[in-house]
């Protein structure tokens, strides 16, 4: 049985849907914090059990009988992921697949990528066979940033840098291949990235072209952006996390285009233009 955590989130849910098209649903399980949100999956014959990274006992039940577990990563803190790894090991899981990040590095300026690097070390130390999918930076992040800019005409952000924005659908396909073709992706993968390096000025230009709404990229100091974000109601910890993204981008931590993803998929990786065409115009 394959068990997928976070199956009510965007990535986890899409992985479950793809797997359900490729294998008997009675060989598929999900671990979710709120089983009620996965009732439709249960109705299709998929095993639904409560599993919360903060509650190891629940994970023991959620992972029972699993041969593989996909740990869909959450916040930057590696501790919850360590709990999931320990639970999978206790459940005698044969293999763990973990959604890591292309820039995983203990010295990263972005706290989430430091957390991913720590989790990769935990996977190595676990002694369980594993795959750490070094996923590219989600292209949907630009959609979130651009929505308000489409209303105001200004994309006001700190200084950034080039990023190989990567489509969810490509990373879903990569995860499904990792789970259904064991041996093809073992250990820590190369960076699974989109096909080109683009910054937020490029994203604004693409959005302008797609929507006909002129968007001007405006660069402001980090602290000015943070104070404006706090005034809009963003929690301080989230503002600091976001500033870490921009600091890492300026340091070119996400400036990698790797051929591994299109080679794995057998097709070109999805462009940011294609992602925005879907998410901003439909």
PDB file of C-alpha atoms in Angstrom:
ATOM      1  CA  UNK A   1       0.000   0.000   0.000  1.00  0.00           C
ATOM      2  CA  UNK A   2       1.076   3.558  -0.768  1.00  0.00           C
ATOM      3  CA  UNK A   3       0.111   6.128   1.865  1.00  0.00           C
ATOM      4  CA  UNK A   4       0.149   9.845   1.014  1.00  0.00           C
ATOM      5  CA  UNK A   5       0.257  12.482   3.736  1.00  0.00           C
ATOM      6  CA  UNK A   6      -1.246  15.931   3.297  1.00  0.00           C
ATOM      7  CA  UNK A   7      -3.761  14.509   0.856  1.00  0.00           C
ATOM      8  CA  UNK A   8      -6.168  17.429   1.229  1.00  0.00           C
ATOM      9  CA  UNK A   9      -3.524  19.944   0.112  1.00  0.00           C
ATOM     10  CA  UNK A  10      -2.879  20.940  -3.478  1.00  0.00           C
ATOM     11  CA  UNK A  11       0.111  18.703  -4.169  1.00  0.00           C
ATOM     12  CA  UNK A  12      -0.912  15.716  -2.068  1.00  0.00           C
ATOM     13  CA  UNK A  13      -4.450  15.669  -3.410  1.00  0.00           C
ATOM     14  CA  UNK A  14      -3.242  15.757  -7.007  1.00  0.00           C
ATOM     15  CA  UNK A  15      -0.802  12.906  -6.348  1.00  0.00           C
ATOM     16  CA  UNK A  16      -3.618  10.799  -4.893  1.00  0.00           C
ATOM     17  CA  UNK A  17      -5.823  11.509  -7.909  1.00  0.00           C
ATOM     18  CA  UNK A  18      -3.062  10.418 -10.320  1.00  0.00           C
ATOM     19  CA  UNK A  19      -2.271   7.309  -8.322  1.00  0.00           C
ATOM     20  CA  UNK A  20      -5.951   6.362  -8.248  1.00  0.00           C
ATOM     21  CA  UNK A  21      -5.882   6.350 -12.048  1.00  0.00           C
ATOM     22  CA  UNK A  22      -2.929   3.965 -12.089  1.00  0.00           C
ATOM     23  CA  UNK A  23      -3.558   1.447  -9.314  1.00  0.00           C
ATOM     24  CA  UNK A  24      -6.386  -0.251  -7.403  1.00  0.00           C
ATOM     25  CA  UNK A  25      -7.805   2.185  -4.881  1.00  0.00           C
ATOM     26  CA  UNK A  26      -7.713  -0.460  -2.122  1.00  0.00           C
ATOM     27  CA  UNK A  27      -3.908  -0.265  -2.385  1.00  0.00           C
ATOM     28  CA  UNK A  28      -3.925   3.462  -1.729  1.00  0.00           C
ATOM     29  CA  UNK A  29      -4.233   5.250   1.599  1.00  0.00           C
ATOM     30  CA  UNK A  30      -4.109   8.821   2.830  1.00  0.00           C
ATOM     31  CA  UNK A  31      -3.011  10.369   6.094  1.00  0.00           C
ATOM     32  CA  UNK A  32      -4.876  13.607   6.802  1.00  0.00           C
ATOM     33  CA  UNK A  33      -5.433  15.787   9.863  1.00  0.00           C
ATOM     34  CA  UNK A  34      -9.168  15.984   9.183  1.00  0.00           C
ATOM     35  CA  UNK A  35     -10.609  12.785   7.654  1.00  0.00           C
ATOM     36  CA  UNK A  36     -13.914  14.557   6.987  1.00  0.00           C
ATOM     37  CA  UNK A  37     -12.165  16.583   4.282  1.00  0.00           C
ATOM     38  CA  UNK A  38     -11.229  13.345   2.521  1.00  0.00           C
ATOM     39  CA  UNK A  39     -14.665  11.718   2.676  1.00  0.00           C
ATOM     40  CA  UNK A  40     -14.906  11.662  -1.105  1.00  0.00           C
ATOM     41  CA  UNK A  41     -11.672   9.670  -1.267  1.00  0.00           C
ATOM     42  CA  UNK A  42     -13.021   7.153   1.237  1.00  0.00           C
ATOM     43  CA  UNK A  43     -16.140   6.807  -0.900  1.00  0.00           C
ATOM     44  CA  UNK A  44     -13.889   5.760  -3.798  1.00  0.00           C
ATOM     45  CA  UNK A  45     -12.333   2.934  -1.769  1.00  0.00           C
ATOM     46  CA  UNK A  46      -9.173   4.784  -0.681  1.00  0.00           C
ATOM     47  CA  UNK A  47      -8.207   4.152   2.926  1.00  0.00           C
ATOM     48  CA  UNK A  48      -8.536   7.382   4.925  1.00  0.00           C
ATOM     49  CA  UNK A  49      -6.990   7.659   8.364  1.00  0.00           C
ATOM     50  CA  UNK A  50      -6.226  10.551  10.644  1.00  0.00           C
ATOM     51  CA  UNK A  51      -2.538  11.402  10.733  1.00  0.00           C
ATOM     52  CA  UNK A  52      -0.997  14.486  12.285  1.00  0.00           C
ATOM     53  CA  UNK A  53       2.758  15.131  12.347  1.00  0.00           C
ATOM     54  CA  UNK A  54       2.266  16.588  15.839  1.00  0.00           C
ATOM     55  CA  UNK A  55       0.675  13.339  17.060  1.00  0.00           C
ATOM     56  CA  UNK A  56       3.007  10.359  16.488  1.00  0.00           C
ATOM     57  CA  UNK A  57       0.409   7.858  17.716  1.00  0.00           C
ATOM     58  CA  UNK A  58      -1.920   8.931  14.914  1.00  0.00           C
ATOM     59  CA  UNK A  59       0.860   8.435  12.371  1.00  0.00           C
ATOM     60  CA  UNK A  60       1.429   4.875  13.571  1.00  0.00           C
ATOM     61  CA  UNK A  61      -2.177   4.104  12.706  1.00  0.00           C
ATOM     62  CA  UNK A  62      -2.123   6.071   9.455  1.00  0.00           C
ATOM     63  CA  UNK A  63       1.031   4.311   8.203  1.00  0.00           C
ATOM     64  CA  UNK A  64       0.014   0.799   9.261  1.00  0.00           C
ATOM     65  CA  UNK A  65       0.487  -1.687   6.421  1.00  0.00           C
ATOM     66  CA  UNK A  66       2.184   0.814   4.102  1.00  0.00           C
ATOM     67  CA  UNK A  67       5.012  -0.279   1.833  1.00  0.00           C
ATOM     68  CA  UNK A  68       5.696   3.317   0.790  1.00  0.00           C
ATOM     69  CA  UNK A  69       4.841   6.649   2.379  1.00  0.00           C
ATOM     70  CA  UNK A  70       4.895   9.979   0.597  1.00  0.00           C
ATOM     71  CA  UNK A  71       5.657  12.674   3.164  1.00  0.00           C
ATOM     72  CA  UNK A  72       4.399  15.927   1.696  1.00  0.00           C
ATOM     73  CA  UNK A  73       6.436  18.562   3.488  1.00  0.00           C
ATOM     74  CA  UNK A  74       4.828  21.307   5.516  1.00  0.00           C
ATOM     75  CA  UNK A  75       6.350  24.347   7.238  1.00  0.00           C
ATOM     76  CA  UNK A  76      10.072  24.994   7.576  1.00  0.00           C
ATOM     77  CA  UNK A  77      10.462  23.235  10.929  1.00  0.00           C
ATOM     78  CA  UNK A  78      12.093  19.815  10.381  1.00  0.00           C
ATOM     79  CA  UNK A  79      10.789  18.381  13.675  1.00  0.00           C
ATOM     80  CA  UNK A  80       7.336  17.339  12.340  1.00  0.00           C
ATOM     81  CA  UNK A  81       8.970  15.688   9.338  1.00  0.00           C
ATOM     82  CA  UNK A  82      11.318  13.833  11.688  1.00  0.00           C
ATOM     83  CA  UNK A  83       8.291  12.518  13.553  1.00  0.00           C
ATOM     84  CA  UNK A  84       6.813  11.256  10.276  1.00  0.00           C
ATOM     85  CA  UNK A  85      10.092   9.569   9.319  1.00  0.00           C
ATOM     86  CA  UNK A  86      10.293   7.870  12.725  1.00  0.00           C
ATOM     87  CA  UNK A  87       6.687   6.702  12.431  1.00  0.00           C
ATOM     88  CA  UNK A  88       7.308   5.296   8.962  1.00  0.00           C
ATOM     89  CA  UNK A  89      10.352   3.431  10.231  1.00  0.00           C
ATOM     90  CA  UNK A  90       8.370   2.007  13.164  1.00  0.00           C
ATOM     91  CA  UNK A  91       5.691   0.874  10.686  1.00  0.00           C
ATOM     92  CA  UNK A  92       8.377  -1.054   8.732  1.00  0.00           C
ATOM     93  CA  UNK A  93       7.778   1.016   5.613  1.00  0.00           C
ATOM     94  CA  UNK A  94      10.053  -0.118   2.803  1.00  0.00           C
ATOM     95  CA  UNK A  95      10.521   3.321   1.308  1.00  0.00           C
ATOM     96  CA  UNK A  96       9.885   6.972   2.135  1.00  0.00           C
ATOM     97  CA  UNK A  97       9.381   9.611  -0.543  1.00  0.00           C
ATOM     98  CA  UNK A  98       9.760  13.171   0.723  1.00  0.00           C
ATOM     99  CA  UNK A  99       9.026  16.455  -1.035  1.00  0.00           C
ATOM    100  CA  UNK A 100      12.205  18.450  -0.487  1.00  0.00           C
ATOM    101  CA  UNK A 101      13.353  21.630  -2.252  1.00  0.00           C
ATOM    102  CA  UNK A 102      15.768  22.409  -5.064  1.00  0.00           C
ATOM    103  CA  UNK A 103      17.788  24.741  -2.796  1.00  0.00           C
ATOM    104  CA  UNK A 104      17.972  22.481   0.265  1.00  0.00           C
ATOM    105  CA  UNK A 105      21.079  23.626   2.119  1.00  0.00           C
ATOM    106  CA  UNK A 106      21.904  24.039   5.788  1.00  0.00           C
ATOM    107  CA  UNK A 107      23.471  27.417   4.978  1.00  0.00           C
ATOM    108  CA  UNK A 108      20.519  28.764   2.974  1.00  0.00           C
ATOM    109  CA  UNK A 109      19.186  32.256   3.627  1.00  0.00           C
ATOM    110  CA  UNK A 110      15.651  30.806   3.448  1.00  0.00           C
ATOM    111  CA  UNK A 111      14.596  28.961   6.597  1.00  0.00           C
ATOM    112  CA  UNK A 112      12.443  26.436   4.729  1.00  0.00           C
ATOM    113  CA  UNK A 113      15.355  25.211   2.622  1.00  0.00           C
ATOM    114  CA  UNK A 114      17.492  24.871   5.741  1.00  0.00           C
ATOM    115  CA  UNK A 115      14.682  22.748   7.171  1.00  0.00           C
ATOM    116  CA  UNK A 116      14.566  20.572   4.064  1.00  0.00           C
ATOM    117  CA  UNK A 117      18.317  19.993   4.269  1.00  0.00           C
ATOM    118  CA  UNK A 118      17.947  18.894   7.896  1.00  0.00           C
ATOM    119  CA  UNK A 119      15.168  16.490   6.928  1.00  0.00           C
ATOM    120  CA  UNK A 120      17.306  15.007   4.165  1.00  0.00           C
ATOM    121  CA  UNK A 121      19.939  14.241   6.825  1.00  0.00           C
ATOM    122  CA  UNK A 122      17.237  12.641   8.969  1.00  0.00           C
ATOM    123  CA  UNK A 123      16.265  10.451   6.021  1.00  0.00           C
ATOM    124  CA  UNK A 124      19.856   9.325   5.580  1.00  0.00           C
ATOM    125  CA  UNK A 125      20.142   8.563   9.302  1.00  0.00           C
ATOM    126  CA  UNK A 126      16.851   6.632   9.349  1.00  0.00           C
ATOM    127  CA  UNK A 127      18.293   3.665   7.504  1.00  0.00           C
ATOM    128  CA  UNK A 128      15.079   3.416   5.463  1.00  0.00           C
ATOM    129  CA  UNK A 129      15.302   3.462   1.701  1.00  0.00           C
ATOM    130  CA  UNK A 130      14.212   6.929   0.562  1.00  0.00           C
ATOM    131  CA  UNK A 131      13.763   9.427  -2.232  1.00  0.00           C
ATOM    132  CA  UNK A 132      14.050  13.147  -1.515  1.00  0.00           C
ATOM    133  CA  UNK A 133      12.410  14.967  -4.401  1.00  0.00           C
ATOM    134  CA  UNK A 134      14.245  18.287  -4.708  1.00  0.00           C
ATOM    135  CA  UNK A 135      11.248  20.115  -6.098  1.00  0.00           C
ATOM    136  CA  UNK A 136      11.649  23.423  -7.873  1.00  0.00           C
ATOM    137  CA  UNK A 137      10.080  26.571  -6.439  1.00  0.00           C
ATOM    138  CA  UNK A 138       6.319  26.427  -6.992  1.00  0.00           C
ATOM    139  CA  UNK A 139       5.282  28.652  -9.878  1.00  0.00           C
ATOM    140  CA  UNK A 140       1.954  29.235  -8.131  1.00  0.00           C
ATOM    141  CA  UNK A 141       3.807  31.530  -5.713  1.00  0.00           C
ATOM    142  CA  UNK A 142       3.928  34.128  -8.474  1.00  0.00           C
ATOM    143  CA  UNK A 143       0.161  33.825  -8.951  1.00  0.00           C
ATOM    144  CA  UNK A 144      -0.400  34.720  -5.308  1.00  0.00           C
ATOM    145  CA  UNK A 145       1.851  37.771  -5.621  1.00  0.00           C
ATOM    146  CA  UNK A 146       0.326  38.905  -8.909  1.00  0.00           C
ATOM    147  CA  UNK A 147      -3.361  38.807  -7.994  1.00  0.00           C
ATOM    148  CA  UNK A 148      -3.307  42.047  -6.012  1.00  0.00           C
ATOM    149  CA  UNK A 149      -0.984  43.610  -8.587  1.00  0.00           C
ATOM    150  CA  UNK A 150      -3.632  43.008 -11.240  1.00  0.00           C
ATOM    151  CA  UNK A 151      -5.951  45.241  -9.220  1.00  0.00           C
ATOM    152  CA  UNK A 152      -3.466  47.997  -8.330  1.00  0.00           C
ATOM    153  CA  UNK A 153      -1.221  47.922 -11.405  1.00  0.00           C
ATOM    154  CA  UNK A 154       1.877  47.669  -9.203  1.00  0.00           C
ATOM    155  CA  UNK A 155       3.829  44.630  -8.046  1.00  0.00           C
ATOM    156  CA  UNK A 156       5.517  46.001  -4.931  1.00  0.00           C
ATOM    157  CA  UNK A 157       8.119  43.615  -3.545  1.00  0.00           C
ATOM    158  CA  UNK A 158      11.669  43.556  -2.171  1.00  0.00           C
ATOM    159  CA  UNK A 159      14.564  43.076  -4.566  1.00  0.00           C
ATOM    160  CA  UNK A 160      14.559  39.525  -5.853  1.00  0.00           C
ATOM    161  CA  UNK A 161      16.579  37.329  -8.192  1.00  0.00           C
ATOM    162  CA  UNK A 162      16.134  34.659 -10.864  1.00  0.00           C
ATOM    163  CA  UNK A 163      14.071  31.565 -10.044  1.00  0.00           C
ATOM    164  CA  UNK A 164      13.375  28.432 -12.073  1.00  0.00           C
ATOM    165  CA  UNK A 165       9.624  28.494 -11.342  1.00  0.00           C
ATOM    166  CA  UNK A 166       8.186  24.975 -11.511  1.00  0.00           C
ATOM    167  CA  UNK A 167       4.622  23.838 -12.156  1.00  0.00           C
ATOM    168  CA  UNK A 168       2.705  21.775  -9.609  1.00  0.00           C
ATOM    169  CA  UNK A 169       1.539  19.406 -12.327  1.00  0.00           C
ATOM    170  CA  UNK A 170       5.111  18.513 -13.267  1.00  0.00           C
ATOM    171  CA  UNK A 171       6.066  17.854  -9.655  1.00  0.00           C
ATOM    172  CA  UNK A 172       2.941  15.756  -9.162  1.00  0.00           C
ATOM    173  CA  UNK A 173       3.964  13.613 -12.129  1.00  0.00           C
ATOM    174  CA  UNK A 174       7.478  13.284 -10.695  1.00  0.00           C
ATOM    175  CA  UNK A 175       6.124  12.146  -7.326  1.00  0.00           C
ATOM    176  CA  UNK A 176       3.853   9.586  -8.983  1.00  0.00           C
ATOM    177  CA  UNK A 177       6.765   8.189 -10.996  1.00  0.00           C
ATOM    178  CA  UNK A 178       8.876   7.985  -7.850  1.00  0.00           C
ATOM    179  CA  UNK A 179       6.144   6.004  -6.106  1.00  0.00           C
ATOM    180  CA  UNK A 180       5.200   3.705  -8.972  1.00  0.00           C
ATOM    181  CA  UNK A 181       8.636   3.031 -10.437  1.00  0.00           C
ATOM    182  CA  UNK A 182      10.850   2.247  -7.415  1.00  0.00           C
ATOM    183  CA  UNK A 183      14.542   2.365  -8.267  1.00  0.00           C
ATOM    184  CA  UNK A 184      14.174   5.103 -10.849  1.00  0.00           C
ATOM    185  CA  UNK A 185      14.592   7.874  -8.294  1.00  0.00           C
ATOM    186  CA  UNK A 186      16.568   6.790  -5.261  1.00  0.00           C
ATOM    187  CA  UNK A 187      18.229   8.996  -2.678  1.00  0.00           C
ATOM    188  CA  UNK A 188      18.424  12.750  -3.127  1.00  0.00           C
ATOM    189  CA  UNK A 189      17.365  13.741  -6.637  1.00  0.00           C
ATOM    190  CA  UNK A 190      18.836  16.487  -8.803  1.00  0.00           C
ATOM    191  CA  UNK A 191      16.936  19.768  -8.790  1.00  0.00           C
ATOM    192  CA  UNK A 192      13.541  19.169 -10.421  1.00  0.00           C
ATOM    193  CA  UNK A 193      13.052  22.589 -11.952  1.00  0.00           C
ATOM    194  CA  UNK A 194      11.165  24.573 -14.522  1.00  0.00           C
ATOM    195  CA  UNK A 195      12.797  25.348 -17.884  1.00  0.00           C
ATOM    196  CA  UNK A 196      13.914  28.974 -17.442  1.00  0.00           C
ATOM    197  CA  UNK A 197      15.151  31.576 -14.974  1.00  0.00           C
ATOM    198  CA  UNK A 198      12.746  34.458 -14.404  1.00  0.00           C
ATOM    199  CA  UNK A 199      12.412  37.151 -11.753  1.00  0.00           C
ATOM    200  CA  UNK A 200       9.318  39.071 -10.655  1.00  0.00           C
ATOM    201  CA  UNK A 201       9.831  41.721 -13.320  1.00  0.00           C
ATOM    202  CA  UNK A 202       9.570  38.920 -15.875  1.00  0.00           C
ATOM    203  CA  UNK A 203       6.472  37.538 -14.141  1.00  0.00           C
ATOM    204  CA  UNK A 204       4.857  40.986 -14.200  1.00  0.00           C
ATOM    205  CA  UNK A 205       5.587  41.300 -17.916  1.00  0.00           C
ATOM    206  CA  UNK A 206       4.031  37.895 -18.606  1.00  0.00           C
ATOM    207  CA  UNK A 207       0.933  38.772 -16.584  1.00  0.00           C
ATOM    208  CA  UNK A 208       0.643  42.075 -18.457  1.00  0.00           C
ATOM    209  CA  UNK A 209       0.802  40.257 -21.777  1.00  0.00           C
ATOM    210  CA  UNK A 210      -1.742  37.632 -20.744  1.00  0.00           C
ATOM    211  CA  UNK A 211      -4.316  39.909 -19.136  1.00  0.00           C
ATOM    212  CA  UNK A 212      -3.828  43.228 -20.921  1.00  0.00           C
ATOM    213  CA  UNK A 213      -3.554  44.880 -17.503  1.00  0.00           C
ATOM    214  CA  UNK A 214      -0.310  46.856 -17.196  1.00  0.00           C
ATOM    215  CA  UNK A 215       1.688  45.808 -14.126  1.00  0.00           C
ATOM    216  CA  UNK A 216       4.733  47.791 -13.049  1.00  0.00           C
ATOM    217  CA  UNK A 217       7.356  46.049 -10.907  1.00  0.00           C
ATOM    218  CA  UNK A 218       8.238  48.306  -7.968  1.00  0.00           C
ATOM    219  CA  UNK A 219      11.222  47.416  -5.756  1.00  0.00           C
ATOM    220  CA  UNK A 220      11.195  48.538  -2.119  1.00  0.00           C
ATOM    221  CA  UNK A 221      13.558  47.927   0.834  1.00  0.00           C
ATOM    222  CA  UNK A 222      12.924  44.771   2.848  1.00  0.00           C
ATOM    223  CA  UNK A 223      11.826  46.604   5.976  1.00  0.00           C
ATOM    224  CA  UNK A 224       9.429  48.845   4.080  1.00  0.00           C
ATOM    225  CA  UNK A 225       7.811  45.818   2.490  1.00  0.00           C
ATOM    226  CA  UNK A 226       7.601  44.032   5.846  1.00  0.00           C
ATOM    227  CA  UNK A 227       5.893  46.955   7.580  1.00  0.00           C
ATOM    228  CA  UNK A 228       3.348  47.197   4.768  1.00  0.00           C
ATOM    229  CA  UNK A 229       2.736  43.440   4.968  1.00  0.00           C
ATOM    230  CA  UNK A 230       2.218  43.606   8.734  1.00  0.00           C
ATOM    231  CA  UNK A 231      -0.208  46.483   8.265  1.00  0.00           C
ATOM    232  CA  UNK A 232      -2.211  44.273   5.900  1.00  0.00           C
ATOM    233  CA  UNK A 233      -2.439  41.620   8.605  1.00  0.00           C
ATOM    234  CA  UNK A 234       0.372  39.239   7.670  1.00  0.00           C
ATOM    235  CA  UNK A 235       1.787  37.514  10.778  1.00  0.00           C
ATOM    236  CA  UNK A 236       5.336  38.524  11.667  1.00  0.00           C
ATOM    237  CA  UNK A 237       6.724  35.001  11.275  1.00  0.00           C
ATOM    238  CA  UNK A 238       5.266  34.723   7.785  1.00  0.00           C
ATOM    239  CA  UNK A 239       6.667  38.115   6.798  1.00  0.00           C
ATOM    240  CA  UNK A 240      10.120  37.038   7.966  1.00  0.00           C
ATOM    241  CA  UNK A 241       9.779  33.732   6.113  1.00  0.00           C
ATOM    242  CA  UNK A 242       8.874  35.599   2.928  1.00  0.00           C
ATOM    243  CA  UNK A 243      11.809  37.986   3.290  1.00  0.00           C
ATOM    244  CA  UNK A 244      14.029  34.924   3.472  1.00  0.00           C
ATOM    245  CA  UNK A 245      12.796  33.898   0.035  1.00  0.00           C
ATOM    246  CA  UNK A 246      13.822  37.241  -1.435  1.00  0.00           C
ATOM    247  CA  UNK A 247      17.196  37.199   0.324  1.00  0.00           C
ATOM    248  CA  UNK A 248      17.902  33.709  -1.014  1.00  0.00           C
ATOM    249  CA  UNK A 249      16.776  34.698  -4.500  1.00  0.00           C
ATOM    250  CA  UNK A 250      19.134  37.690  -4.474  1.00  0.00           C
ATOM    251  CA  UNK A 251      21.863  35.247  -3.495  1.00  0.00           C
ATOM    252  CA  UNK A 252      20.895  33.171  -6.573  1.00  0.00           C
ATOM    253  CA  UNK A 253      19.986  30.112  -4.515  1.00  0.00           C
ATOM    254  CA  UNK A 254      17.092  29.336  -6.877  1.00  0.00           C
ATOM    255  CA  UNK A 255      18.985  30.194 -10.089  1.00  0.00           C
ATOM    256  CA  UNK A 256      19.295  26.618 -11.309  1.00  0.00           C
ATOM    257  CA  UNK A 257      17.790  25.046 -14.415  1.00  0.00           C
ATOM    258  CA  UNK A 258      18.348  21.301 -14.451  1.00  0.00           C
ATOM    259  CA  UNK A 259      17.412  18.860 -17.245  1.00  0.00           C
ATOM    260  CA  UNK A 260      16.400  16.173 -14.737  1.00  0.00           C
ATOM    261  CA  UNK A 261      12.669  16.971 -14.648  1.00  0.00           C
ATOM    262  CA  UNK A 262      11.953  16.970 -18.410  1.00  0.00           C
ATOM    263  CA  UNK A 263      14.147  13.889 -18.767  1.00  0.00           C
ATOM    264  CA  UNK A 264      12.119  12.134 -16.068  1.00  0.00           C
ATOM    265  CA  UNK A 265       8.761  13.195 -17.513  1.00  0.00           C
ATOM    266  CA  UNK A 266       9.663  12.521 -21.128  1.00  0.00           C
ATOM    267  CA  UNK A 267       8.355  15.947 -22.122  1.00  0.00           C
ATOM    268  CA  UNK A 268       9.325  19.609 -21.703  1.00  0.00           C
ATOM    269  CA  UNK A 269       8.794  21.124 -18.278  1.00  0.00           C
ATOM    270  CA  UNK A 270       5.867  23.547 -18.043  1.00  0.00           C
ATOM    271  CA  UNK A 271       6.777  27.223 -18.443  1.00  0.00           C
ATOM    272  CA  UNK A 272       5.749  30.032 -16.109  1.00  0.00           C
ATOM    273  CA  UNK A 273       3.846  31.551 -19.022  1.00  0.00           C
ATOM    274  CA  UNK A 274       1.746  28.366 -19.274  1.00  0.00           C
ATOM    275  CA  UNK A 275       1.095  28.334 -15.516  1.00  0.00           C
ATOM    276  CA  UNK A 276       0.023  31.968 -15.426  1.00  0.00           C
ATOM    277  CA  UNK A 277      -2.111  31.546 -18.534  1.00  0.00           C
ATOM    278  CA  UNK A 278      -4.084  28.919 -16.621  1.00  0.00           C
ATOM    279  CA  UNK A 279      -4.179  30.527 -13.199  1.00  0.00           C
ATOM    280  CA  UNK A 280      -4.689  34.181 -14.095  1.00  0.00           C
ATOM    281  CA  UNK A 281      -7.041  33.964 -17.050  1.00  0.00           C
ATOM    282  CA  UNK A 282      -9.405  31.111 -16.156  1.00  0.00           C
TER     283      UNK A 282
END
